[in-house]
Coordinates of C-alpha atoms (C1' of nucleotides) in Angstrom, one line a residue:
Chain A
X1 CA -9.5 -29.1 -48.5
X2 CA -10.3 -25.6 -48.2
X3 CA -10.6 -23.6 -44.9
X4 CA -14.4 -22.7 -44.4
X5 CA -14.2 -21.1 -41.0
X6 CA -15.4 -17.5 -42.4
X7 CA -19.2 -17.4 -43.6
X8 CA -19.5 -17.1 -47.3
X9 CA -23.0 -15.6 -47.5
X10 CA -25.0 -13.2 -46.1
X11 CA -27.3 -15.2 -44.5
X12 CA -24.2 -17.1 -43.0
X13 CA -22.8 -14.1 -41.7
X14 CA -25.9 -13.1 -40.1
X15 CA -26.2 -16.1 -38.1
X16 CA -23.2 -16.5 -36.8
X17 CA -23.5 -12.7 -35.6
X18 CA -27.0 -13.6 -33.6
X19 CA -25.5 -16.9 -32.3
X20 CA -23.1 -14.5 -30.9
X21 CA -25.3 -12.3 -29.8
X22 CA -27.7 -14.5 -28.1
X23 CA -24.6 -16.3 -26.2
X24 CA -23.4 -13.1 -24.8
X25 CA -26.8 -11.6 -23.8
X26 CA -27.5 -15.4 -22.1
X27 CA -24.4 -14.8 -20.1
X28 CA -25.0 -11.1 -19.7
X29 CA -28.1 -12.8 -17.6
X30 CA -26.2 -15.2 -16.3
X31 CA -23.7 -13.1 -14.3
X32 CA -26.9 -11.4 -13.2
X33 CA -29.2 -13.5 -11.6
X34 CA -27.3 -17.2 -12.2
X35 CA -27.9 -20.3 -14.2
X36 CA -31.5 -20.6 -12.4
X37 CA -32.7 -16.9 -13.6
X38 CA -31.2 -17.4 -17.5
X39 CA -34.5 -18.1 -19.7
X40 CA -35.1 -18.5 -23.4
X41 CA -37.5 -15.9 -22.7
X42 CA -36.4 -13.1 -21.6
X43 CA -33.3 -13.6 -23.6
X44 CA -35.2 -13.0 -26.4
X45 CA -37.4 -10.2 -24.8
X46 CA -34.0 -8.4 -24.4
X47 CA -32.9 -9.1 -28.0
X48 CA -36.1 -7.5 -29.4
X49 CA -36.9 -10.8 -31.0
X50 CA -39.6 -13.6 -30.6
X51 CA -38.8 -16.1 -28.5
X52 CA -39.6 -18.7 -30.3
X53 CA -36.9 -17.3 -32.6
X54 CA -34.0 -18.4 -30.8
X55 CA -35.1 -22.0 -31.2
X56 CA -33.2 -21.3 -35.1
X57 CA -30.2 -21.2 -33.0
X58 CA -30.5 -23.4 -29.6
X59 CA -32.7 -26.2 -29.7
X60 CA -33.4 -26.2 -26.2
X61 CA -32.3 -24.2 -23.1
X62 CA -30.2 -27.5 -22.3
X63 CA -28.0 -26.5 -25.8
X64 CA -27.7 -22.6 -24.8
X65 CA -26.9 -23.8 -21.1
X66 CA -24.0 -26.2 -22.6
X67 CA -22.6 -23.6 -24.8
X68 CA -22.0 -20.8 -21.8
X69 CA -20.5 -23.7 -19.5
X70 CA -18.1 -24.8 -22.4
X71 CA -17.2 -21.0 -23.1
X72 CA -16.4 -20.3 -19.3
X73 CA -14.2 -23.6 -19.0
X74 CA -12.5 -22.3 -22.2
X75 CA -12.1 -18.9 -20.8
X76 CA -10.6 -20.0 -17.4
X77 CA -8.9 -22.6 -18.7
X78 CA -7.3 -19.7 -21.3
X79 CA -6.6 -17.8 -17.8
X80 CA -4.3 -20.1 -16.6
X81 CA -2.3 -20.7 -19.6
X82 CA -1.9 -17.2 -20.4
X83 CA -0.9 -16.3 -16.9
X84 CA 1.4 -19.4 -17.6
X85 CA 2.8 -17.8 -20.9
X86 CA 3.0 -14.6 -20.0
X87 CA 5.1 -15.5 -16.8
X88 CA 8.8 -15.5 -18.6
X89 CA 11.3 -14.5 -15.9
X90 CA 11.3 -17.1 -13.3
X91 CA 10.8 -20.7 -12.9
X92 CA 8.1 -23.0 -12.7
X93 CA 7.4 -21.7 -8.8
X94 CA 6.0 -18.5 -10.9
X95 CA 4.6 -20.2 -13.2
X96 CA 2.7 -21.8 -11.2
X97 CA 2.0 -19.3 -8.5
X98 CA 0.8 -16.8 -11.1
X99 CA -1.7 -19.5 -12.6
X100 CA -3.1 -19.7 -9.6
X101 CA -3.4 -15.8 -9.1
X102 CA -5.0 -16.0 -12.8
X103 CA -7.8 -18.5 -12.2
X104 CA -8.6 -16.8 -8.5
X105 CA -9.2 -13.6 -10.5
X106 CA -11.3 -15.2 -13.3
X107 CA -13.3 -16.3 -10.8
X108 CA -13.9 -13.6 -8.9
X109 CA -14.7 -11.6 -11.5
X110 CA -17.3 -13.7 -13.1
X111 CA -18.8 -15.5 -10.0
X112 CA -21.9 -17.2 -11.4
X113 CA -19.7 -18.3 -14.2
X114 CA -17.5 -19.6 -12.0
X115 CA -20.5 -21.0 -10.0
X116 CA -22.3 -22.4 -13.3
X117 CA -18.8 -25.1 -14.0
X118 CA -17.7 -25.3 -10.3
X119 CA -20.9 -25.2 -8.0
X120 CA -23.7 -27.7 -7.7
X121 CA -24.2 -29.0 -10.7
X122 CA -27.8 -27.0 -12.1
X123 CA -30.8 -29.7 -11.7
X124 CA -32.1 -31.5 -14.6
X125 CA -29.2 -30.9 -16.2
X126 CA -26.7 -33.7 -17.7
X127 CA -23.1 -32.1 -19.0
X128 CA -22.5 -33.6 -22.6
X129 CA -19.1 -35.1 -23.7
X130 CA -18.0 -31.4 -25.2
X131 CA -17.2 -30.7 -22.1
X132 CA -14.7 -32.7 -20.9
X133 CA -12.0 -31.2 -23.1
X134 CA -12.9 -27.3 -22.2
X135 CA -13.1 -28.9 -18.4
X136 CA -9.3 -30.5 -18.6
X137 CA -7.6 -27.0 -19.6
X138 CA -7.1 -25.7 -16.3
X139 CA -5.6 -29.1 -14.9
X140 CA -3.8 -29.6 -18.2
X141 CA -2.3 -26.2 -17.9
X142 CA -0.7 -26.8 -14.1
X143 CA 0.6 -30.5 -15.0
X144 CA 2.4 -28.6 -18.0
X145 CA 3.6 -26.0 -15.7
X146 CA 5.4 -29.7 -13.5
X147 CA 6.2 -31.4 -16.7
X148 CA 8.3 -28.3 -17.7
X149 CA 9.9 -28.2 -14.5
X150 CA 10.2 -31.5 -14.1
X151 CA 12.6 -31.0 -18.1
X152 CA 13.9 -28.1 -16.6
X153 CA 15.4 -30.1 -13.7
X154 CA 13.8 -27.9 -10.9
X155 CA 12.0 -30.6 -9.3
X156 CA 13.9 -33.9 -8.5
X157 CA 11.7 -37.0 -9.1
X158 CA 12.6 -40.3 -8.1
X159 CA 12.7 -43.0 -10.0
X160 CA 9.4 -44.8 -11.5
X161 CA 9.4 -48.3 -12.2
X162 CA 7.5 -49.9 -14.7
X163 CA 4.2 -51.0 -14.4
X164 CA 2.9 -51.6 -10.5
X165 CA 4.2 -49.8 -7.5
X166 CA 5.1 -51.7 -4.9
X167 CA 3.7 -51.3 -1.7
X168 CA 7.3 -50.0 0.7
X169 CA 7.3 -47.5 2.4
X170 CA 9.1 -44.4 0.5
X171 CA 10.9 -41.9 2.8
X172 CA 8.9 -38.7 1.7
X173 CA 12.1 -36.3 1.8
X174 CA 13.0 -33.8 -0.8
X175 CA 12.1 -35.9 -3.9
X176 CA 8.8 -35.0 -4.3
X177 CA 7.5 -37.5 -6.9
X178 CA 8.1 -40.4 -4.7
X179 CA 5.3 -40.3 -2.4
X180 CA 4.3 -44.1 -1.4
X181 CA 1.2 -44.9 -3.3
X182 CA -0.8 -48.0 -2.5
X183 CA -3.6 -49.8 -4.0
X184 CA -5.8 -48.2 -5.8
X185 CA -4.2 -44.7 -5.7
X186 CA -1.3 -46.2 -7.3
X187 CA -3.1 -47.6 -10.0
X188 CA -5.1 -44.4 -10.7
X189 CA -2.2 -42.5 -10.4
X190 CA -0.2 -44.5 -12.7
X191 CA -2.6 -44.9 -15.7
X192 CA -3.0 -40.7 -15.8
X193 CA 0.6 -40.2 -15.7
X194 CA 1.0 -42.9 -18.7
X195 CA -2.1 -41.2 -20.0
X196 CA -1.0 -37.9 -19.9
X197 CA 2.7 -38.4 -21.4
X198 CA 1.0 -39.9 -24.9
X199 CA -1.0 -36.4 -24.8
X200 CA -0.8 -34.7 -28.3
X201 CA -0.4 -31.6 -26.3
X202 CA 2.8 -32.1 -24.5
X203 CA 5.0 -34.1 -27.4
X204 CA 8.5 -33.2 -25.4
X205 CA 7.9 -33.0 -22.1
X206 CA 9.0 -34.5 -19.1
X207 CA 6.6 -37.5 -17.6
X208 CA 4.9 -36.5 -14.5
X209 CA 5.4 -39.2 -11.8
X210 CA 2.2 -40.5 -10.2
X211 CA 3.6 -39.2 -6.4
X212 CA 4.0 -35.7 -7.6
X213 CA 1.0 -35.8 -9.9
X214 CA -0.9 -36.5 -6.5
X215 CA 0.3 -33.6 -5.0
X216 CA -0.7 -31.8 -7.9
X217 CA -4.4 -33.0 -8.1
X218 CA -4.1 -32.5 -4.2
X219 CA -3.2 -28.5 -5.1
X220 CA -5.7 -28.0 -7.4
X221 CA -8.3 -29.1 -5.4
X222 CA -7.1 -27.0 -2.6
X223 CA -7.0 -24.3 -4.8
X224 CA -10.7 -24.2 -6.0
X225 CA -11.9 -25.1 -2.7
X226 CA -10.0 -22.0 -1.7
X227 CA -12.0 -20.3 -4.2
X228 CA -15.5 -21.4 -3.9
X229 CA -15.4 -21.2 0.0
X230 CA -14.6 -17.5 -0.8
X231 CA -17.2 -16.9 -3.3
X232 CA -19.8 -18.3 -1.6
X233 CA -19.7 -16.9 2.1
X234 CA -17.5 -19.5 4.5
X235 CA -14.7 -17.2 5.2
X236 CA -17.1 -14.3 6.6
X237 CA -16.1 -13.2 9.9
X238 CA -12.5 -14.9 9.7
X239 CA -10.3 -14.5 6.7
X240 CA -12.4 -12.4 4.5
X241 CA -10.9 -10.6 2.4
X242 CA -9.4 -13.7 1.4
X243 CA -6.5 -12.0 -0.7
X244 CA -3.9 -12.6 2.2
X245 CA -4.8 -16.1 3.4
X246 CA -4.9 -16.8 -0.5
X247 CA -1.6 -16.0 -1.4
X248 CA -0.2 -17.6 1.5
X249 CA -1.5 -20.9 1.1
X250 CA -0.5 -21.0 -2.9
X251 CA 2.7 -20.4 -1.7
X252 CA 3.0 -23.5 0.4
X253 CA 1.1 -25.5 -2.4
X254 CA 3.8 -24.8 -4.7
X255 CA 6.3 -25.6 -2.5
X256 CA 4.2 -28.9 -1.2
X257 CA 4.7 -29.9 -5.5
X258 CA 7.8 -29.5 -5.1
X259 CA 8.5 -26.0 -6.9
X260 CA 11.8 -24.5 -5.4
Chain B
X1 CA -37.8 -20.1 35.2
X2 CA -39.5 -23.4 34.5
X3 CA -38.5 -25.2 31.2
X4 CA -41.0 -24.7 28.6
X5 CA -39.5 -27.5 26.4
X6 CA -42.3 -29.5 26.0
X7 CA -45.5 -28.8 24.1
X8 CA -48.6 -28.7 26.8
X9 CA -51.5 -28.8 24.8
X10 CA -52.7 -30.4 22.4
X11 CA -52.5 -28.1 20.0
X12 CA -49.1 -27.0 20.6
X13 CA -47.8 -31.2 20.0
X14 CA -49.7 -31.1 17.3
X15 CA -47.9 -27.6 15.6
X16 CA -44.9 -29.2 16.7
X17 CA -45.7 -32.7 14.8
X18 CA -46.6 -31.0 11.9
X19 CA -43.9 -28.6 11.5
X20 CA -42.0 -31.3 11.4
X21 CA -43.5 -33.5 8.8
X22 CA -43.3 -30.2 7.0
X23 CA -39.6 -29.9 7.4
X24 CA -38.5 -34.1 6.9
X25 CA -41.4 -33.6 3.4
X26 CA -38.9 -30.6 2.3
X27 CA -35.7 -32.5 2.8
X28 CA -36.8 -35.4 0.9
X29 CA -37.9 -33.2 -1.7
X30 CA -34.6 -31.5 -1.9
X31 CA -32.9 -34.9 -1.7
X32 CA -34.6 -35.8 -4.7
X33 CA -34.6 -33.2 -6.8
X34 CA -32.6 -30.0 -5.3
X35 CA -33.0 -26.6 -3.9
X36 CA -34.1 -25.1 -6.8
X37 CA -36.9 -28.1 -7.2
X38 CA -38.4 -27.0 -3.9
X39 CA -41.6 -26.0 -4.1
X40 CA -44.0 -25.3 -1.3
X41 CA -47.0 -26.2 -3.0
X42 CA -45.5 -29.9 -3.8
X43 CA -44.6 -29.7 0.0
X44 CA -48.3 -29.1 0.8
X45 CA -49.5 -31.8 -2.1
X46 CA -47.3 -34.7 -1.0
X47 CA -48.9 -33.9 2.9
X48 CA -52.5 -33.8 1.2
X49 CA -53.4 -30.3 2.9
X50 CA -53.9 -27.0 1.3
X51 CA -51.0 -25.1 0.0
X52 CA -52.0 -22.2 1.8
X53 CA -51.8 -24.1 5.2
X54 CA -48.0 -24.0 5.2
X55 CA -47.7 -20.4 5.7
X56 CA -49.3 -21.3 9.3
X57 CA -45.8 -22.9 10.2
X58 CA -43.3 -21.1 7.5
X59 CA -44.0 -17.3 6.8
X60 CA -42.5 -17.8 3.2
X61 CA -40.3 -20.4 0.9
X62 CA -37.4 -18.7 2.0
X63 CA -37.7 -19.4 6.0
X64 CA -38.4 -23.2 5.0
X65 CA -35.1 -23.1 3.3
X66 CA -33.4 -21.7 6.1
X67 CA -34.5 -24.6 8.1
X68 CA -32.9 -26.7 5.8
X69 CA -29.6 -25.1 5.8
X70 CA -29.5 -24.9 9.6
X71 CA -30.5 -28.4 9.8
X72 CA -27.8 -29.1 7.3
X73 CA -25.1 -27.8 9.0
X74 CA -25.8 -29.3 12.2
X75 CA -26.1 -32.3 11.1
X76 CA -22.5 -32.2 9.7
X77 CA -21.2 -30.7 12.2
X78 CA -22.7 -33.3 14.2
X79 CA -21.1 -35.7 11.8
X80 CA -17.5 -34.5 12.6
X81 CA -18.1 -34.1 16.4
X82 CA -19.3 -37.2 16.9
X83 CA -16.6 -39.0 15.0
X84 CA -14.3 -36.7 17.2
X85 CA -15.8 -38.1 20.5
X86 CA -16.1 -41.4 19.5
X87 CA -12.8 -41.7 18.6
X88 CA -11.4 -42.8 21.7
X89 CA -8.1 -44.7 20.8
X90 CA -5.2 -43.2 19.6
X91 CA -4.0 -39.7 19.1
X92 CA -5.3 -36.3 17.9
X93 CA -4.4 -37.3 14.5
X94 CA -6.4 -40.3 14.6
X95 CA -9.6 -38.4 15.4
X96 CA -8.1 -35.5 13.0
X97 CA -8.4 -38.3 9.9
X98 CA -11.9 -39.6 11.2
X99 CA -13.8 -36.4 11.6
X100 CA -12.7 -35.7 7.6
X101 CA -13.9 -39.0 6.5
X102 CA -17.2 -38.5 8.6
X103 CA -17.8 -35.3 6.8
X104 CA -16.9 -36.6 3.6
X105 CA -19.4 -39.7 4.2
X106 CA -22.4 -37.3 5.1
X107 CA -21.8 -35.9 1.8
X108 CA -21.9 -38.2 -0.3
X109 CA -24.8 -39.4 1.4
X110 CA -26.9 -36.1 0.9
X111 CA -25.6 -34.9 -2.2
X112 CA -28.3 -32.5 -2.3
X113 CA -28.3 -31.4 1.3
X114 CA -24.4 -30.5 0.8
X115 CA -24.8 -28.6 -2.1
X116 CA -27.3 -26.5 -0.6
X117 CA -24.6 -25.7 2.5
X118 CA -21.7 -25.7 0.0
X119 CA -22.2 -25.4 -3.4
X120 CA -24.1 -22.1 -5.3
X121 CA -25.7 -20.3 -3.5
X122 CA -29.8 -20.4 -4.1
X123 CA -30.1 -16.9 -6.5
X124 CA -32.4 -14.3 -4.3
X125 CA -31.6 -15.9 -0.9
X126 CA -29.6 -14.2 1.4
X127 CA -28.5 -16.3 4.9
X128 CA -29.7 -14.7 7.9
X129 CA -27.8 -14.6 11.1
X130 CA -29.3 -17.7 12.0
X131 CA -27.0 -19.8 9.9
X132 CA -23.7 -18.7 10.9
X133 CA -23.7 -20.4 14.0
X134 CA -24.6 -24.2 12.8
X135 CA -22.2 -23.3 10.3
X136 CA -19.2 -22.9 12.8
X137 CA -19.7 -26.3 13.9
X138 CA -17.2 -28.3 11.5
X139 CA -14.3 -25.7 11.4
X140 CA -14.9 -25.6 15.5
X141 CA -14.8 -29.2 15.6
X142 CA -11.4 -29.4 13.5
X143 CA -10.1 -26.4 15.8
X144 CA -10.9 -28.5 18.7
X145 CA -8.4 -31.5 17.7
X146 CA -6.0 -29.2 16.8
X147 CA -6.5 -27.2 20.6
X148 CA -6.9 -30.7 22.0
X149 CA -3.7 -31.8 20.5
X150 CA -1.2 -28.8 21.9
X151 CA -3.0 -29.4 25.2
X152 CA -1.3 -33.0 25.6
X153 CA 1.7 -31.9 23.6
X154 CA 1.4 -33.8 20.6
X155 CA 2.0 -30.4 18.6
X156 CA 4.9 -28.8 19.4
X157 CA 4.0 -24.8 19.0
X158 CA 6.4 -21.9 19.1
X159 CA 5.9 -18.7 21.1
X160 CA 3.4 -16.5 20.6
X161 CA 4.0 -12.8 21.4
X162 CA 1.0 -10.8 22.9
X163 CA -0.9 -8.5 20.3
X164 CA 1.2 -7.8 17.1
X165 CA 2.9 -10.4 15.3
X166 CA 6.3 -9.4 14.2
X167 CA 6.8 -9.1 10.9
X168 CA 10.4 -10.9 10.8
X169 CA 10.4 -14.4 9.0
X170 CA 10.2 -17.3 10.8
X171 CA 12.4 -21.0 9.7
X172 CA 9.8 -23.2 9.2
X173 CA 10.8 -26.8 11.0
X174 CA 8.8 -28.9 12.6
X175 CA 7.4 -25.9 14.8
X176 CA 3.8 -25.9 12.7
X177 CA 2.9 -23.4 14.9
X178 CA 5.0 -20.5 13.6
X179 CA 4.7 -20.3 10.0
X180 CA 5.7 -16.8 9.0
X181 CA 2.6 -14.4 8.9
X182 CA 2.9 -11.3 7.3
X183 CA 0.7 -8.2 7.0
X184 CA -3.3 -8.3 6.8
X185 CA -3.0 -12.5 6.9
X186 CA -1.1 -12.0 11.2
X187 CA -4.1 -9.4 11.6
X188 CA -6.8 -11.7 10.6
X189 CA -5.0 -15.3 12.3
X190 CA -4.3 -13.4 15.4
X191 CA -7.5 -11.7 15.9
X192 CA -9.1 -15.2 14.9
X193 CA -6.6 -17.0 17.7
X194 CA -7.6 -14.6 19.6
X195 CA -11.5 -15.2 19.8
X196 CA -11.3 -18.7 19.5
X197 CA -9.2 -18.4 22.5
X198 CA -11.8 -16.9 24.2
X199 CA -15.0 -18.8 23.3
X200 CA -17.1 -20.3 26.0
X201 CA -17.5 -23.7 24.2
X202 CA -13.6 -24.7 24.7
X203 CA -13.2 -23.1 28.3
X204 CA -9.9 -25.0 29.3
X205 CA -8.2 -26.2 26.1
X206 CA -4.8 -24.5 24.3
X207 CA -4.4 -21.7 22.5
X208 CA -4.3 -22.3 18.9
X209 CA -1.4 -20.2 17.5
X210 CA -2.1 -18.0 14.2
X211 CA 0.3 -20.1 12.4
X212 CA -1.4 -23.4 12.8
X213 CA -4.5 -22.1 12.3
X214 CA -3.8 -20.9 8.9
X215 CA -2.6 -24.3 8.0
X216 CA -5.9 -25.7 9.2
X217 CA -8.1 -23.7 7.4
X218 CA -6.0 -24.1 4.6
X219 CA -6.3 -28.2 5.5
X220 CA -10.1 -27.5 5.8
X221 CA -10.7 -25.7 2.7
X222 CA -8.9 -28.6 0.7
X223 CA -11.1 -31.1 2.9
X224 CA -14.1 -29.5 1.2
X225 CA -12.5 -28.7 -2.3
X226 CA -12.2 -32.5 -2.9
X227 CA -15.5 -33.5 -1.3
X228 CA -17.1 -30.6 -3.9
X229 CA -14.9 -31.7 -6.5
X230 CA -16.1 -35.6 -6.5
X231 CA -19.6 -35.0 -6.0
X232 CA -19.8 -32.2 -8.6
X233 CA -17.9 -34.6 -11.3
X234 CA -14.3 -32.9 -11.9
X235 CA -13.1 -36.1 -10.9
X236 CA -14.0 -38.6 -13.7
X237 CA -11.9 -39.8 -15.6
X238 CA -9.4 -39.7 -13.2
X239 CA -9.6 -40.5 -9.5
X240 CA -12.6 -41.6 -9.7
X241 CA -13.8 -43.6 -7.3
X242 CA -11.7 -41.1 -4.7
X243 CA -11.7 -43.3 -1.8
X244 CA -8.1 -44.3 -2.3
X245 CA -7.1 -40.1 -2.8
X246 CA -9.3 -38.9 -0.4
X247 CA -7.6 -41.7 2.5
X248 CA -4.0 -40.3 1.0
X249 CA -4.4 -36.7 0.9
X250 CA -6.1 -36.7 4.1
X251 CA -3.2 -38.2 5.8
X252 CA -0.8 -35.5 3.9
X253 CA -3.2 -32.7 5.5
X254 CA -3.5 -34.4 9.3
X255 CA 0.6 -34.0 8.9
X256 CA 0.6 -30.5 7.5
X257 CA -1.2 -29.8 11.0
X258 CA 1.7 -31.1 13.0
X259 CA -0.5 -33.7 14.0
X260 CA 2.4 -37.3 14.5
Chain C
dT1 C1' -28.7 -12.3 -66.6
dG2 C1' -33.2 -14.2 -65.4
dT3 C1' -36.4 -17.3 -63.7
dA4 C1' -38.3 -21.2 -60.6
dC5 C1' -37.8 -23.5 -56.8
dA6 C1' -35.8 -24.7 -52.2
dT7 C1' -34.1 -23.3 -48.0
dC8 C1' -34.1 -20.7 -44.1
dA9 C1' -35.2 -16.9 -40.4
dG10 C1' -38.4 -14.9 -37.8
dT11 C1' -43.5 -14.2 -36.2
dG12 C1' -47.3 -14.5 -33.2
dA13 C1' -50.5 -17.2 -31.1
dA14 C1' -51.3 -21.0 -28.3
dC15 C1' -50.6 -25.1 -25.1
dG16 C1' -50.0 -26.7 -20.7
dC17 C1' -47.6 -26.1 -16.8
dG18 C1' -46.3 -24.8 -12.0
dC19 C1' -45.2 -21.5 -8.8
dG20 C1' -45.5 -18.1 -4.3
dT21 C1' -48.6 -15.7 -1.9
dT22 C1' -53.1 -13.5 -0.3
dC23 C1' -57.7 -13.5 1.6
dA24 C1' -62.2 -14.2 3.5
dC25 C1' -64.1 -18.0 5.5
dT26 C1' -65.3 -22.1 8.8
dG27 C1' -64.7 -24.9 12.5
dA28 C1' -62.0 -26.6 16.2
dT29 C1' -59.2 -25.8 20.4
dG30 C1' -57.9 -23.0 24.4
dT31 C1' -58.9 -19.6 28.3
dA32 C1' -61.0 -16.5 31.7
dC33 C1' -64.5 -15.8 34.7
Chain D
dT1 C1' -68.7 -27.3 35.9
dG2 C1' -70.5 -24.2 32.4
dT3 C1' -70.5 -20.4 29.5
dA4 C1' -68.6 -16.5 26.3
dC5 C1' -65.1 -15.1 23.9
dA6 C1' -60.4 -15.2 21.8
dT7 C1' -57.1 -17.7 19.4
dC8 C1' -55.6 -20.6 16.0
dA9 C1' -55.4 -24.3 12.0
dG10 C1' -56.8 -25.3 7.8
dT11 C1' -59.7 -24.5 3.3
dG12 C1' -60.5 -23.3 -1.4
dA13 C1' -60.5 -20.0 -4.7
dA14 C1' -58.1 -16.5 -6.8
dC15 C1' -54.3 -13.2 -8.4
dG16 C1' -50.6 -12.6 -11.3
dC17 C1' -46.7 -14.3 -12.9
dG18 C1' -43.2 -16.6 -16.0
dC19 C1' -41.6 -20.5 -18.2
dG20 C1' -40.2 -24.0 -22.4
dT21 C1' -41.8 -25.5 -26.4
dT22 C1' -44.7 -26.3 -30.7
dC23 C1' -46.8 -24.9 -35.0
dA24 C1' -48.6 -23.0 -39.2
dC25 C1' -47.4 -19.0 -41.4
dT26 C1' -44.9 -15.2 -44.2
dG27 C1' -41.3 -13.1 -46.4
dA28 C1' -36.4 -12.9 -47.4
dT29 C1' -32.2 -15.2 -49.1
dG30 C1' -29.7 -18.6 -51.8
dT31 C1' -29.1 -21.9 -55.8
dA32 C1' -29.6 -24.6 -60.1
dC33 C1' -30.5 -24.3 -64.7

DNA sequence: TGTACATCAGTGAACGCGCGTTCACTGATGTAC
DNA sequence: TGTACATCAGTGAACGCGCGTTCACTGATGTAC
């Protein structure tokens, strides 16, 4: 088995050069006017090249539309593990504090990227299955940021029984991955911890309880809505700019996951 | 000053019949197919009169649309304060937890109508002034629990100093009121204390304390990130259906308020 | 190394569609005396 | 109560636009012998 990532041919590397192209000028448009304004058309207007043309390439707008969404979960999803990587001194508190900082940028920068994978989903369209992977990064990336915590002893977690949960009250103290679960919560909860220890991506980590992985999914979601009520216009006339309110509210998420 | 409600001739009812047929055609258009799939011409179709006729009763696309969002955001604001008022037994907490689930129900009931208040914003439209106030209705609901709450002494609040916040850090106990504020973040909560403080609608209820209201914008903007987040698909494969997490985290976020 | 054929990239015209908005107009409704 | 005029609602044609996609084609690049 040889490795035929690089193009052999001429005509090979000529293609992959225009697919390039075309991506970057569609999302070139895209930060401009948004997923509504991108058109085969003028993509091609502003490429010098028959439209028709990039049907060689994309065989529909659907395919070119799929292609940016996938690249911008990659590339926020890349964010937040970098931010992770790169945050060496410290625990998992700056870890996870600086991932946050890392997406919040990302976004900000790019908002109709951000807009295109986080905001109403565009009409017509239906997200293929390639997505999900790109999609999972940024979660993946902060229950990696517990996990490692969690290995590192920094976070206490209780102990987690096999199979069911049962329904008693837990005294919510300190121990953060103890959280009472009921019902169908528990259930959820417990078949995406169990899911997410057999990852290939996390061989020797530490399992993520299902209490503390609730917080988690409760954090994230904070943390984009945080996000998208800043991009798009609810915190005029009260916290905007949103840099201060933002920080201080990451701060208590970490600490509401547990992160000393 | 007589009241001038009520349309006297016939003409007038019959503007005011029509421009609403107009208005209930558009939201069932954008039910069905979005904001983007609006189109004044199928507005006109589906009514059987000339597309041309609509610009008697909307001066362009764009005003229609703003009728849409205003309606939008009164009706769920009119979601939450009714599920406020109606909520007669128990505490502020009780009514905290059912104004969230009210505004989560309208949602998922209008997809399309909350994504047009909360997701993307529509590329080339830019919200008049008309909007903001609707808007203010849900935060100003949750404010009013909150204010509500202090006033019978459910929440216990610390001191607030007149004018500047001090800049000194604060143990955070069961006092929900006095989170540490620092810098531009005690600017914005105080001046925001301050006005809410002062708005006619809530003449003889308690001051909110900066503090608190951080945490309950920071409760509100995780109220909508998981509403967004379950009806813009992040959650499947995972908590999906989100009854059982939205029920759980909600009752985490009614106790983040200080609300017993 | 050279030739014959297959593959592929790109063209330009066309199809068929729907849109927002304007405009001169007709006929109905309302109002002032 | 009746008449003259002003106001308004609704029509239908048109303007000018841009879009996604298809198709038969030309010419360049690659491949097998």
């Amino acid at each position: 088995m040889t490795t035929q990532n690089a193009p052999r041919t001429a005509r090979e590397r000529a293609r992959a050069e225009l697919t390039r192209e075309i991506t970057e000028e569609a999302r070139r448009q895209l930060a401009a006017t948004g997923a509504n304004g991108l058109s085969l058309r003028a993509v091609a207007r502003e490429l010098g090249m028959a439209s028709s043309a990039l049907y060689r390439y994309y065989p529909s707008r659907d395919d070119l539309l799929t292609a940016l969404i996938v690249d911008a979960y990659n590339a926020i999803g890349e964010a937040a593990e970098t931010a992770i990587a790169d945050t060496t001194s410290g625990a998992g508190r700056a870890r996870w504090v600086a991932a946050c900082h890392a997406v919040r940028a990302w976004a900000l920068d790019r908002p109709h990227e951000y807009a295109l994978i986080y905001g109403s989903p565009v009409p017509g369209y239906r997200a293929p299955a390639a997505t999900i992977g790109p999609a999972a990064r940024v979660p993946l990336a902060f229950v990696g940021v517990l996990a490692a915590a969690i290995a590192d002893g920094e976070i206490t977690v209780g102990e987690v029984t096999d199979g069911e949960v049962t329904d008693g009250e837990v005294a919510a103290g300190a121990d953060h991955g103890a959280d009472a679960l009921t019902g169908a919560l528990a259930d959820q909860a417990a078949a995406l911890s169990a899911a997410l220890a057999l990852a290939p991506s996390a061989p020797n980590t530490a399992v993520v309880p299902p209490g503390l992985l609730v917080r988690g999914v409760a954090a994230w979601t904070q943390l984009f809505g945080m996000i998208s009520f800043e991009l798009f216009g609810q915190f005029v006339g009260s916290f905007e700019p949103a840099d201060a309110f933002f920080a201080h509210t990451i701060a208590q998420s970490a600490t509401s996951v547990g992160l000393p």
